[in-house]
Amino acid sequence: MELRIKAIMLGFITGSLVVFMLATHLSKPYTVVLASADEPLVEQPEQQQPADTAPEEIEQECQLPASYPESIRQWCSLIQENSVEYAVESRLIAAVMLQESGGNPDAYSKSGAVGLMQVMPRDGIAEKFQCINGPCFAARPSMQELYNPEFNIDYGSRMLSNLYAKSGDWREALKSYGPMDVGYYYADIVLNIYHNYQ
């Protein structure tokens, strides 16, 4: 009799766990599939060539797909300006922004990242982060600077461009841009957003 009760309890716990995992999976807006480091999960965005046009000459109509939420599209002119300036596709900048802040210029993460592109500042919580050679973010802008949407998008776009220049691979660049110790998880989320919003 006791063995029968244990079997019923084990079945109940297992069933509850399966239902919980299924409900958690279905509640996510998209599914992330982790890939090996050898093969990118999705086709990577192409590196844009810097245009000879001045930012004032950029077409004013938003070039982002209409499927992007208005919270992102409201920053379209700044996204497009920085896309041209740093040769980063506008849809990729928008995908990072959507993942990082959802378009909220006042976003502040529990790790101390600030603004639309969630850049780590030199002050605030991040000031306490120590690396081998001293404070990790000592050369970064201040929180006050990063709360300025124009500055934040510029700085984040420049970071993406520089990271791409080091690796020549957007997945690697996004891995470096995102949180430490998550492998390609962050990069794959952003690349999925990039491909899902067309």
PDB file of C-alpha atoms in Angstrom:
ATOM      1  CA  MET A   1       0.000   0.000   0.000  1.00  0.00           C
ATOM      2  CA  GLU A   2       2.825   2.420   0.914  1.00  0.00           C
ATOM      3  CA  LEU A   3       4.549   1.700  -2.421  1.00  0.00           C
ATOM      4  CA  ARG A   4       1.327   2.528  -4.234  1.00  0.00           C
ATOM      5  CA  ILE A   5       1.071   5.914  -2.450  1.00  0.00           C
ATOM      6  CA  LYS A   6       4.697   6.707  -3.333  1.00  0.00           C
ATOM      7  CA  ALA A   7       4.020   5.862  -6.991  1.00  0.00           C
ATOM      8  CA  ILE A   8       0.921   8.076  -7.046  1.00  0.00           C
ATOM      9  CA  MET A   9       2.817  10.959  -5.422  1.00  0.00           C
ATOM     10  CA  LEU A  10       5.710  10.576  -7.860  1.00  0.00           C
ATOM     11  CA  GLY A  11       3.251  10.607 -10.779  1.00  0.00           C
ATOM     12  CA  PHE A  12       1.519  13.692  -9.405  1.00  0.00           C
ATOM     13  CA  ILE A  13       4.816  15.574  -8.920  1.00  0.00           C
ATOM     14  CA  THR A  14       6.074  14.584 -12.382  1.00  0.00           C
ATOM     15  CA  GLY A  15       2.793  15.612 -14.002  1.00  0.00           C
ATOM     16  CA  SER A  16       2.782  18.947 -12.183  1.00  0.00           C
ATOM     17  CA  LEU A  17       6.348  19.622 -13.283  1.00  0.00           C
ATOM     18  CA  VAL A  18       5.489  18.866 -16.926  1.00  0.00           C
ATOM     19  CA  VAL A  19       2.444  21.165 -16.793  1.00  0.00           C
ATOM     20  CA  PHE A  20       4.510  23.946 -15.190  1.00  0.00           C
ATOM     21  CA  MET A  21       7.292  23.666 -17.781  1.00  0.00           C
ATOM     22  CA  LEU A  22       4.780  23.624 -20.640  1.00  0.00           C
ATOM     23  CA  ALA A  23       2.960  26.681 -19.274  1.00  0.00           C
ATOM     24  CA  THR A  24       6.265  28.537 -18.821  1.00  0.00           C
ATOM     25  CA  HIS A  25       7.324  27.680 -22.367  1.00  0.00           C
ATOM     26  CA  LEU A  26       4.015  28.766 -23.897  1.00  0.00           C
ATOM     27  CA  SER A  27       3.988  32.076 -22.032  1.00  0.00           C
ATOM     28  CA  LYS A  28       7.196  33.281 -23.734  1.00  0.00           C
ATOM     29  CA  PRO A  29       6.770  35.554 -26.791  1.00  0.00           C
ATOM     30  CA  TYR A  30       9.330  33.580 -28.775  1.00  0.00           C
ATOM     31  CA  THR A  31      11.361  30.440 -28.425  1.00  0.00           C
ATOM     32  CA  VAL A  32      15.124  30.519 -28.239  1.00  0.00           C
ATOM     33  CA  VAL A  33      16.976  27.564 -29.651  1.00  0.00           C
ATOM     34  CA  LEU A  34      20.585  27.445 -28.576  1.00  0.00           C
ATOM     35  CA  ALA A  35      23.023  26.532 -31.308  1.00  0.00           C
ATOM     36  CA  SER A  36      26.564  25.285 -31.254  1.00  0.00           C
ATOM     37  CA  ALA A  37      29.345  27.822 -31.536  1.00  0.00           C
ATOM     38  CA  ASP A  38      30.268  26.368 -34.932  1.00  0.00           C
ATOM     39  CA  GLU A  39      27.015  27.173 -36.708  1.00  0.00           C
ATOM     40  CA  PRO A  40      25.045  30.395 -36.287  1.00  0.00           C
ATOM     41  CA  LEU A  41      21.414  29.917 -35.291  1.00  0.00           C
ATOM     42  CA  VAL A  42      20.161  32.185 -38.036  1.00  0.00           C
ATOM     43  CA  GLU A  43      21.523  34.023 -41.016  1.00  0.00           C
ATOM     44  CA  GLN A  44      23.493  36.986 -39.770  1.00  0.00           C
ATOM     45  CA  PRO A  45      22.796  40.596 -40.696  1.00  0.00           C
ATOM     46  CA  GLU A  46      25.099  42.035 -43.307  1.00  0.00           C
ATOM     47  CA  GLN A  47      27.587  44.712 -42.302  1.00  0.00           C
ATOM     48  CA  GLN A  48      26.471  47.928 -43.949  1.00  0.00           C
ATOM     49  CA  GLN A  49      28.957  50.132 -45.723  1.00  0.00           C
ATOM     50  CA  PRO A  50      29.126  53.658 -44.303  1.00  0.00           C
ATOM     51  CA  ALA A  51      27.190  56.014 -46.530  1.00  0.00           C
ATOM     52  CA  ASP A  52      28.578  59.278 -47.853  1.00  0.00           C
ATOM     53  CA  THR A  53      25.372  61.048 -46.899  1.00  0.00           C
ATOM     54  CA  ALA A  54      25.271  63.347 -43.924  1.00  0.00           C
ATOM     55  CA  PRO A  55      22.740  62.478 -41.178  1.00  0.00           C
ATOM     56  CA  GLU A  56      20.547  65.390 -42.322  1.00  0.00           C
ATOM     57  CA  GLU A  57      20.205  63.733 -45.738  1.00  0.00           C
ATOM     58  CA  ILE A  58      18.865  60.448 -44.350  1.00  0.00           C
ATOM     59  CA  GLU A  59      15.330  59.812 -45.497  1.00  0.00           C
ATOM     60  CA  GLN A  60      12.975  60.886 -42.723  1.00  0.00           C
ATOM     61  CA  GLU A  61      10.474  58.078 -43.251  1.00  0.00           C
ATOM     62  CA  CYS A  62      11.064  55.221 -40.816  1.00  0.00           C
ATOM     63  CA  GLN A  63      12.756  52.272 -42.500  1.00  0.00           C
ATOM     64  CA  LEU A  64      12.039  49.852 -39.638  1.00  0.00           C
ATOM     65  CA  PRO A  65       9.411  47.211 -40.360  1.00  0.00           C
ATOM     66  CA  ALA A  66       5.930  48.203 -39.183  1.00  0.00           C
ATOM     67  CA  SER A  67       5.876  45.044 -37.041  1.00  0.00           C
ATOM     68  CA  TYR A  68       8.204  46.711 -34.514  1.00  0.00           C
ATOM     69  CA  PRO A  69       6.259  48.165 -31.577  1.00  0.00           C
ATOM     70  CA  GLU A  70       5.771  51.930 -31.430  1.00  0.00           C
ATOM     71  CA  SER A  71       7.987  51.996 -28.326  1.00  0.00           C
ATOM     72  CA  ILE A  72      10.891  51.166 -30.688  1.00  0.00           C
ATOM     73  CA  ARG A  73       9.687  52.955 -33.841  1.00  0.00           C
ATOM     74  CA  GLN A  74       9.556  56.273 -31.947  1.00  0.00           C
ATOM     75  CA  TRP A  75      13.389  56.200 -31.990  1.00  0.00           C
ATOM     76  CA  CYS A  76      13.550  55.458 -35.710  1.00  0.00           C
ATOM     77  CA  SER A  77      15.368  58.622 -36.810  1.00  0.00           C
ATOM     78  CA  LEU A  78      18.114  58.112 -34.202  1.00  0.00           C
ATOM     79  CA  ILE A  79      18.367  54.412 -35.071  1.00  0.00           C
ATOM     80  CA  GLN A  80      18.705  55.196 -38.779  1.00  0.00           C
ATOM     81  CA  GLU A  81      21.230  57.979 -38.170  1.00  0.00           C
ATOM     82  CA  ASN A  82      23.438  55.652 -36.113  1.00  0.00           C
ATOM     83  CA  SER A  83      22.922  52.810 -38.563  1.00  0.00           C
ATOM     84  CA  VAL A  84      24.544  54.946 -41.254  1.00  0.00           C
ATOM     85  CA  GLU A  85      27.200  56.399 -38.933  1.00  0.00           C
ATOM     86  CA  TYR A  86      28.418  53.043 -37.579  1.00  0.00           C
ATOM     87  CA  ALA A  87      27.500  50.666 -40.426  1.00  0.00           C
ATOM     88  CA  VAL A  88      25.160  48.594 -38.244  1.00  0.00           C
ATOM     89  CA  GLU A  89      21.866  47.569 -39.802  1.00  0.00           C
ATOM     90  CA  SER A  90      18.975  49.569 -38.329  1.00  0.00           C
ATOM     91  CA  ARG A  91      16.938  46.403 -37.701  1.00  0.00           C
ATOM     92  CA  LEU A  92      19.791  45.024 -35.586  1.00  0.00           C
ATOM     93  CA  ILE A  93      20.016  48.202 -33.488  1.00  0.00           C
ATOM     94  CA  ALA A  94      16.229  48.032 -33.046  1.00  0.00           C
ATOM     95  CA  ALA A  95      16.418  44.336 -32.073  1.00  0.00           C
ATOM     96  CA  VAL A  96      19.016  45.077 -29.383  1.00  0.00           C
ATOM     97  CA  MET A  97      16.909  47.984 -28.117  1.00  0.00           C
ATOM     98  CA  LEU A  98      13.750  45.855 -28.020  1.00  0.00           C
ATOM     99  CA  GLN A  99      15.503  43.112 -26.053  1.00  0.00           C
ATOM    100  CA  GLU A 100      17.340  45.482 -23.728  1.00  0.00           C
ATOM    101  CA  SER A 101      14.771  48.113 -22.787  1.00  0.00           C
ATOM    102  CA  GLY A 102      11.630  47.601 -24.856  1.00  0.00           C
ATOM    103  CA  GLY A 103      12.122  51.204 -25.991  1.00  0.00           C
ATOM    104  CA  ASN A 104      12.045  52.696 -22.486  1.00  0.00           C
ATOM    105  CA  PRO A 105      14.703  55.451 -22.234  1.00  0.00           C
ATOM    106  CA  ASP A 106      14.489  55.331 -18.423  1.00  0.00           C
ATOM    107  CA  ALA A 107      15.204  51.593 -18.200  1.00  0.00           C
ATOM    108  CA  TYR A 108      17.597  50.645 -15.391  1.00  0.00           C
ATOM    109  CA  SER A 109      18.531  47.011 -14.842  1.00  0.00           C
ATOM    110  CA  LYS A 110      19.275  45.315 -11.539  1.00  0.00           C
ATOM    111  CA  SER A 111      22.885  44.965 -12.731  1.00  0.00           C
ATOM    112  CA  GLY A 112      23.115  48.732 -13.285  1.00  0.00           C
ATOM    113  CA  ALA A 113      22.747  48.990 -17.082  1.00  0.00           C
ATOM    114  CA  VAL A 114      21.096  52.217 -18.243  1.00  0.00           C
ATOM    115  CA  GLY A 115      18.798  53.466 -20.991  1.00  0.00           C
ATOM    116  CA  LEU A 116      17.536  52.263 -24.353  1.00  0.00           C
ATOM    117  CA  MET A 117      20.558  50.111 -25.228  1.00  0.00           C
ATOM    118  CA  GLN A 118      21.238  49.145 -21.571  1.00  0.00           C
ATOM    119  CA  VAL A 119      24.858  50.286 -21.440  1.00  0.00           C
ATOM    120  CA  MET A 120      26.845  49.816 -18.238  1.00  0.00           C
ATOM    121  CA  PRO A 121      27.932  53.242 -16.889  1.00  0.00           C
ATOM    122  CA  ARG A 122      31.031  54.153 -14.903  1.00  0.00           C
ATOM    123  CA  ASP A 123      28.936  55.145 -11.872  1.00  0.00           C
ATOM    124  CA  GLY A 124      25.971  53.796  -9.927  1.00  0.00           C
ATOM    125  CA  ILE A 125      25.944  50.091  -9.067  1.00  0.00           C
ATOM    126  CA  ALA A 126      28.423  49.404 -11.892  1.00  0.00           C
ATOM    127  CA  GLU A 127      31.052  51.559 -10.161  1.00  0.00           C
ATOM    128  CA  LYS A 128      31.601  48.729  -7.667  1.00  0.00           C
ATOM    129  CA  PHE A 129      32.375  46.091 -10.328  1.00  0.00           C
ATOM    130  CA  GLN A 130      36.087  45.324 -10.193  1.00  0.00           C
ATOM    131  CA  CYS A 131      38.186  43.695 -12.901  1.00  0.00           C
ATOM    132  CA  ILE A 132      41.838  42.647 -12.727  1.00  0.00           C
ATOM    133  CA  ASN A 133      43.067  46.138 -13.636  1.00  0.00           C
ATOM    134  CA  GLY A 134      40.602  48.093 -11.488  1.00  0.00           C
ATOM    135  CA  PRO A 135      36.997  49.243 -12.019  1.00  0.00           C
ATOM    136  CA  CYS A 136      35.496  47.400 -15.004  1.00  0.00           C
ATOM    137  CA  PHE A 137      33.606  50.369 -16.441  1.00  0.00           C
ATOM    138  CA  ALA A 138      35.856  53.314 -15.508  1.00  0.00           C
ATOM    139  CA  ALA A 139      36.119  54.463 -19.152  1.00  0.00           C
ATOM    140  CA  ARG A 140      32.351  54.365 -19.721  1.00  0.00           C
ATOM    141  CA  PRO A 141      29.972  57.348 -19.774  1.00  0.00           C
ATOM    142  CA  SER A 142      27.994  58.393 -16.707  1.00  0.00           C
ATOM    143  CA  MET A 143      24.429  57.372 -15.923  1.00  0.00           C
ATOM    144  CA  GLN A 144      23.293  60.933 -16.626  1.00  0.00           C
ATOM    145  CA  GLU A 145      24.781  60.787 -20.135  1.00  0.00           C
ATOM    146  CA  LEU A 146      23.272  57.352 -20.801  1.00  0.00           C
ATOM    147  CA  TYR A 147      19.757  58.470 -19.861  1.00  0.00           C
ATOM    148  CA  ASN A 148      19.905  60.785 -22.898  1.00  0.00           C
ATOM    149  CA  PRO A 149      18.336  58.693 -25.730  1.00  0.00           C
ATOM    150  CA  GLU A 150      20.465  60.285 -28.467  1.00  0.00           C
ATOM    151  CA  PHE A 151      23.693  59.629 -26.555  1.00  0.00           C
ATOM    152  CA  ASN A 152      22.629  56.120 -25.499  1.00  0.00           C
ATOM    153  CA  ILE A 153      21.742  54.943 -29.020  1.00  0.00           C
ATOM    154  CA  ASP A 154      24.954  56.466 -30.359  1.00  0.00           C
ATOM    155  CA  TYR A 155      27.107  54.801 -27.691  1.00  0.00           C
ATOM    156  CA  GLY A 156      25.380  51.413 -27.966  1.00  0.00           C
ATOM    157  CA  SER A 157      25.553  51.442 -31.778  1.00  0.00           C
ATOM    158  CA  ARG A 158      29.250  52.340 -31.661  1.00  0.00           C
ATOM    159  CA  MET A 159      29.848  49.475 -29.220  1.00  0.00           C
ATOM    160  CA  LEU A 160      28.098  47.043 -31.585  1.00  0.00           C
ATOM    161  CA  SER A 161      30.130  48.297 -34.543  1.00  0.00           C
ATOM    162  CA  ASN A 162      33.417  47.981 -32.626  1.00  0.00           C
ATOM    163  CA  LEU A 163      32.565  44.480 -31.400  1.00  0.00           C
ATOM    164  CA  TYR A 164      31.726  43.426 -34.960  1.00  0.00           C
ATOM    165  CA  ALA A 165      35.023  44.899 -36.193  1.00  0.00           C
ATOM    166  CA  LYS A 166      36.903  42.698 -33.687  1.00  0.00           C
ATOM    167  CA  SER A 167      35.214  39.421 -34.665  1.00  0.00           C
ATOM    168  CA  GLY A 168      33.686  39.931 -38.113  1.00  0.00           C
ATOM    169  CA  ASP A 169      30.660  37.993 -36.852  1.00  0.00           C
ATOM    170  CA  TRP A 170      27.407  39.465 -35.549  1.00  0.00           C
ATOM    171  CA  ARG A 171      26.681  36.513 -33.280  1.00  0.00           C
ATOM    172  CA  GLU A 172      30.076  36.939 -31.611  1.00  0.00           C
ATOM    173  CA  ALA A 173      29.576  40.712 -31.382  1.00  0.00           C
ATOM    174  CA  LEU A 174      26.183  40.257 -29.715  1.00  0.00           C
ATOM    175  CA  LYS A 175      27.592  37.640 -27.334  1.00  0.00           C
ATOM    176  CA  SER A 176      30.144  40.235 -26.200  1.00  0.00           C
ATOM    177  CA  TYR A 177      27.528  43.018 -25.996  1.00  0.00           C
ATOM    178  CA  GLY A 178      25.174  41.013 -23.786  1.00  0.00           C
ATOM    179  CA  PRO A 179      25.468  39.735 -20.216  1.00  0.00           C
ATOM    180  CA  MET A 180      28.557  37.775 -19.268  1.00  0.00           C
ATOM    181  CA  ASP A 181      28.411  34.041 -18.645  1.00  0.00           C
ATOM    182  CA  VAL A 182      25.347  33.284 -20.791  1.00  0.00           C
ATOM    183  CA  GLY A 183      27.208  32.044 -23.858  1.00  0.00           C
ATOM    184  CA  TYR A 184      25.268  32.653 -27.055  1.00  0.00           C
ATOM    185  CA  TYR A 185      21.887  32.806 -25.306  1.00  0.00           C
ATOM    186  CA  TYR A 186      21.616  36.607 -25.522  1.00  0.00           C
ATOM    187  CA  ALA A 187      23.003  36.749 -29.079  1.00  0.00           C
ATOM    188  CA  ASP A 188      20.482  34.159 -30.254  1.00  0.00           C
ATOM    189  CA  ILE A 189      17.579  36.049 -28.674  1.00  0.00           C
ATOM    190  CA  VAL A 190      18.571  39.280 -30.451  1.00  0.00           C
ATOM    191  CA  LEU A 191      19.115  37.493 -33.779  1.00  0.00           C
ATOM    192  CA  ASN A 192      15.693  35.858 -33.433  1.00  0.00           C
ATOM    193  CA  ILE A 193      14.115  39.272 -32.842  1.00  0.00           C
ATOM    194  CA  TYR A 194      16.030  40.607 -35.852  1.00  0.00           C
ATOM    195  CA  HIS A 195      14.613  37.859 -38.085  1.00  0.00           C
ATOM    196  CA  ASN A 196      11.100  37.814 -36.595  1.00  0.00           C
ATOM    197  CA  TYR A 197      10.502  41.548 -37.126  1.00  0.00           C
ATOM    198  CA  GLN A 198      10.626  41.866 -40.918  1.00  0.00           C
TER     199      GLN A 198
END
